[in-house]
Amino acid sequence: MAIVFEKTKGLTDKETHYCPGCTHGIIHRLVAEVLEELDVLGNAIGVAPVGCSVLAYDYFNVDMHEASHGRAPAVATGIKRAMPNNVVFTYQGDGDLASIGTAEIVHVAHRGEKITTIFVNNAIYGMTGGQMAPTTLIGQKATTCQDGRSKAHSGMPLRVSEMLATIDGAAFVERVSVHNPVEIRKAKKAIKKAFECQIKGEGFSIVEVLSTCPTNWGIAPTESLKWLEANMIPYYPLGNFRTPEEA
Amino acid sequence: MAKVTFKEDICKGCQLCTTACPKNIIVMATDRINVKGYHPATVLEMEKCIGCANCALICPDCVITVER
């Protein structure tokens, strides 16, 4: 028998601190597998965010840098401009990218920096204890909106991919999900395209990955997958919003 | 002929793999706990495994190796 699936060399042997069933682990693995398949593990530099994935630098088997909250795209810009031949990516959650980091992500796209961003959207702040994020759905409960998010008070959830797709410098924008094996395979393809876009020098690339947060949603991991499919995908439709040909 | 191997001590018992198995042969081993204190995922009827690797694909903790 031949091995058809084993852990990628793109991840270290360290066990993650993520809660049981948190899909961060899946997304880490997809990014690492893509970096391995593109043969850039020795050439890649990742920038970790603030949030649950703040310790991503312990898990990716590549050079990593830590950024202050929301500023990963700015740090990645500096790294890429100093070392244009390296593959540079940021790994950010929605509390990091869609809230305190909106200026950085909009302008990194605006400038068309040749970096790749993996944007993990689980519609809540994870590490800090389940507060409402800009991406929290209407009616969804969080510790700072205990009766559910209301449009009148907090506005509608921010659709980051749609927003960034309006910016000329954003060459590749796609939203994927990891709630079942079919979508996980599609997510990996999108992440690969995003990195290829960077390697070809076509501009800024971002993949938004819909993710679960069983702990702060207060739902069991397997039920969280169903909750994501039933509630997040209708508001955050999956698909490609921009490819280099359109940019 | 296919085989899946679980590194039981790093399993967090989240059960995501049980949702992905088309043959529904993955169960949680309720007769034992691992070093983390979880009932780890396991397969009792390995002869039914088709080696699709769906379980390994959805596992957030790289617990599973698949051979075929």
Short mmCIF file of N, CA, C and O in Angstrom, two decimals, chain A residues 37-85:
data_model
loop_
_atom_site.label_atom_id
_atom_site.label_comp_id
_atom_site.label_asym_id
_atom_site.label_seq_id
_atom_site.Cartn_x
_atom_site.Cartn_y
_atom_site.Cartn_z
N GLU A 37 3.81 22.08 -2.25
CA GLU A 37 3.61 21.69 -3.65
C GLU A 37 4.25 22.68 -4.62
O GLU A 37 4.72 22.30 -5.68
N LEU A 38 4.27 23.95 -4.23
CA LEU A 38 4.89 24.96 -5.09
C LEU A 38 6.41 25.01 -4.87
O LEU A 38 7.11 25.81 -5.50
N ASP A 39 6.89 24.17 -3.95
CA ASP A 39 8.32 24.07 -3.65
C ASP A 39 8.90 25.42 -3.20
O ASP A 39 9.97 25.83 -3.65
N VAL A 40 8.18 26.10 -2.32
CA VAL A 40 8.67 27.40 -1.85
C VAL A 40 8.82 27.43 -0.33
O VAL A 40 8.91 28.50 0.27
N LEU A 41 8.86 26.23 0.29
CA LEU A 41 8.99 26.21 1.76
C LEU A 41 10.26 26.92 2.23
O LEU A 41 10.28 27.56 3.28
N GLY A 42 11.32 26.81 1.45
CA GLY A 42 12.57 27.45 1.85
C GLY A 42 12.64 28.91 1.49
O GLY A 42 13.59 29.62 1.83
N ASN A 43 11.58 29.39 0.82
CA ASN A 43 11.61 30.73 0.24
C ASN A 43 10.45 31.59 0.74
O ASN A 43 10.36 32.76 0.45
N ALA A 44 9.56 30.96 1.53
CA ALA A 44 8.35 31.67 1.95
C ALA A 44 8.55 32.37 3.29
O ALA A 44 9.27 31.89 4.16
N ILE A 45 7.90 33.51 3.43
CA ILE A 45 7.90 34.24 4.70
C ILE A 45 6.45 34.57 5.03
O ILE A 45 5.74 35.21 4.25
N GLY A 46 6.01 34.11 6.19
CA GLY A 46 4.64 34.36 6.61
C GLY A 46 4.61 35.45 7.67
O GLY A 46 5.56 35.65 8.41
N VAL A 47 3.49 36.15 7.73
CA VAL A 47 3.29 37.15 8.78
C VAL A 47 2.07 36.76 9.59
O VAL A 47 0.97 36.63 9.04
N ALA A 48 2.27 36.53 10.89
CA ALA A 48 1.18 36.10 11.76
C ALA A 48 0.46 37.32 12.32
O ALA A 48 1.04 38.39 12.46
N PRO A 49 -0.83 37.17 12.62
CA PRO A 49 -1.63 38.30 13.09
C PRO A 49 -1.72 38.31 14.61
O PRO A 49 -1.00 37.60 15.29
N VAL A 50 -2.63 39.12 15.11
CA VAL A 50 -3.06 39.00 16.50
C VAL A 50 -4.45 38.38 16.47
O VAL A 50 -5.26 38.71 15.62
N GLY A 51 -4.69 37.47 17.37
CA GLY A 51 -5.93 36.71 17.38
C GLY A 51 -5.59 35.28 17.74
O GLY A 51 -4.48 35.01 18.18
N CYS A 52 -6.54 34.37 17.51
CA CYS A 52 -6.25 32.97 17.84
C CYS A 52 -5.01 32.48 17.12
O CYS A 52 -4.24 31.69 17.65
N SER A 53 -4.82 32.93 15.88
CA SER A 53 -3.70 32.41 15.09
C SER A 53 -2.41 33.19 15.35
O SER A 53 -1.48 33.13 14.55
N VAL A 54 -2.34 33.89 16.46
CA VAL A 54 -1.14 34.67 16.80
C VAL A 54 0.09 33.76 16.90
O VAL A 54 1.20 34.20 16.64
N LEU A 55 -0.14 32.49 17.25
CA LEU A 55 1.01 31.58 17.38
C LEU A 55 1.28 30.80 16.11
O LEU A 55 2.00 29.81 16.13
N ALA A 56 0.72 31.26 14.99
CA ALA A 56 0.90 30.54 13.71
C ALA A 56 2.38 30.38 13.39
O ALA A 56 2.77 29.44 12.69
N TYR A 57 3.21 31.29 13.90
CA TYR A 57 4.65 31.18 13.62
C TYR A 57 5.26 29.92 14.22
O TYR A 57 6.33 29.50 13.82
N ASP A 58 4.59 29.33 15.19
CA ASP A 58 5.09 28.06 15.74
C ASP A 58 4.69 26.87 14.87
O ASP A 58 5.25 25.79 15.02
N TYR A 59 3.70 27.06 14.03
CA TYR A 59 3.12 25.91 13.31
C TYR A 59 3.56 25.82 11.86
O TYR A 59 3.66 24.73 11.31
N PHE A 60 3.77 26.96 11.20
CA PHE A 60 4.22 26.91 9.80
C PHE A 60 5.72 26.66 9.77
O PHE A 60 6.48 27.32 10.49
N ASN A 61 6.13 25.72 8.93
CA ASN A 61 7.54 25.36 8.85
C ASN A 61 8.26 26.26 7.84
O ASN A 61 8.93 25.78 6.93
N VAL A 62 8.03 27.56 7.95
CA VAL A 62 8.70 28.55 7.10
C VAL A 62 9.12 29.71 7.99
O VAL A 62 8.75 29.75 9.16
N ASP A 63 9.88 30.65 7.44
CA ASP A 63 10.22 31.83 8.22
C ASP A 63 8.95 32.62 8.50
O ASP A 63 8.12 32.80 7.61
N MET A 64 8.81 33.08 9.73
CA MET A 64 7.59 33.79 10.11
C MET A 64 7.95 35.08 10.84
O MET A 64 9.02 35.21 11.43
N HIS A 65 7.01 36.02 10.77
CA HIS A 65 7.18 37.29 11.44
C HIS A 65 5.88 37.60 12.15
O HIS A 65 4.81 37.25 11.64
N GLU A 66 5.93 38.23 13.29
CA GLU A 66 4.70 38.60 13.99
C GLU A 66 4.43 40.09 13.75
O GLU A 66 5.36 40.88 13.70
N ALA A 67 3.16 40.43 13.58
CA ALA A 67 2.81 41.84 13.36
C ALA A 67 1.89 42.30 14.48
O ALA A 67 1.24 41.49 15.14
N SER A 68 1.82 43.61 14.69
CA SER A 68 0.85 44.11 15.66
C SER A 68 -0.54 44.01 15.05
O SER A 68 -0.72 43.77 13.86
N HIS A 69 -1.55 44.20 15.89
CA HIS A 69 -2.93 43.88 15.53
C HIS A 69 -3.37 44.58 14.23
O HIS A 69 -3.44 45.80 14.18
N GLY A 70 -3.68 43.78 13.22
CA GLY A 70 -4.19 44.31 11.96
C GLY A 70 -3.13 44.76 10.99
O GLY A 70 -3.44 45.09 9.84
N ARG A 71 -1.88 44.80 11.42
CA ARG A 71 -0.84 45.42 10.59
C ARG A 71 -0.03 44.42 9.78
O ARG A 71 0.99 44.79 9.17
N ALA A 72 -0.48 43.16 9.74
CA ALA A 72 0.27 42.16 8.98
C ALA A 72 0.50 42.57 7.52
O ALA A 72 1.61 42.37 7.00
N PRO A 73 -0.50 43.15 6.82
CA PRO A 73 -0.24 43.53 5.42
C PRO A 73 0.85 44.60 5.29
O PRO A 73 1.60 44.61 4.30
N ALA A 74 0.94 45.50 6.28
CA ALA A 74 1.97 46.54 6.23
C ALA A 74 3.35 45.92 6.44
O ALA A 74 4.32 46.25 5.74
N VAL A 75 3.44 44.99 7.38
CA VAL A 75 4.71 44.30 7.64
C VAL A 75 5.10 43.48 6.41
O VAL A 75 6.25 43.48 5.97
N ALA A 76 4.11 42.78 5.84
CA ALA A 76 4.37 41.96 4.65
C ALA A 76 4.82 42.82 3.48
O ALA A 76 5.66 42.40 2.68
N THR A 77 4.26 44.02 3.37
CA THR A 77 4.68 44.95 2.32
C THR A 77 6.16 45.24 2.42
O THR A 77 6.91 45.19 1.43
N GLY A 78 6.61 45.53 3.65
CA GLY A 78 8.02 45.84 3.87
C GLY A 78 8.91 44.66 3.51
O GLY A 78 9.93 44.82 2.84
N ILE A 79 8.48 43.48 3.95
CA ILE A 79 9.28 42.27 3.68
C ILE A 79 9.36 42.03 2.17
O ILE A 79 10.43 41.79 1.62
N LYS A 80 8.21 42.13 1.49
CA LYS A 80 8.17 41.84 0.05
C LYS A 80 8.99 42.86 -0.74
O LYS A 80 9.68 42.51 -1.71
N ARG A 81 8.91 44.13 -0.33
CA ARG A 81 9.66 45.15 -1.09
C ARG A 81 11.16 45.00 -0.87
O ARG A 81 11.95 45.28 -1.76
N ALA A 82 11.54 44.56 0.35
CA ALA A 82 12.97 44.36 0.63
C ALA A 82 13.47 43.08 -0.04
O ALA A 82 14.61 42.99 -0.46
N MET A 83 12.58 42.07 -0.10
CA MET A 83 12.99 40.77 -0.66
C MET A 83 11.96 40.31 -1.68
O MET A 83 11.15 39.41 -1.42
N PRO A 84 11.95 40.93 -2.85
CA PRO A 84 10.89 40.67 -3.84
C PRO A 84 10.87 39.25 -4.38
O PRO A 84 9.87 38.83 -4.96
N ASN A 85 11.97 38.51 -4.19
CA ASN A 85 11.99 37.15 -4.73
C ASN A 85 11.43 36.11 -3.76
O ASN A 85 11.31 34.93 -4.10
#
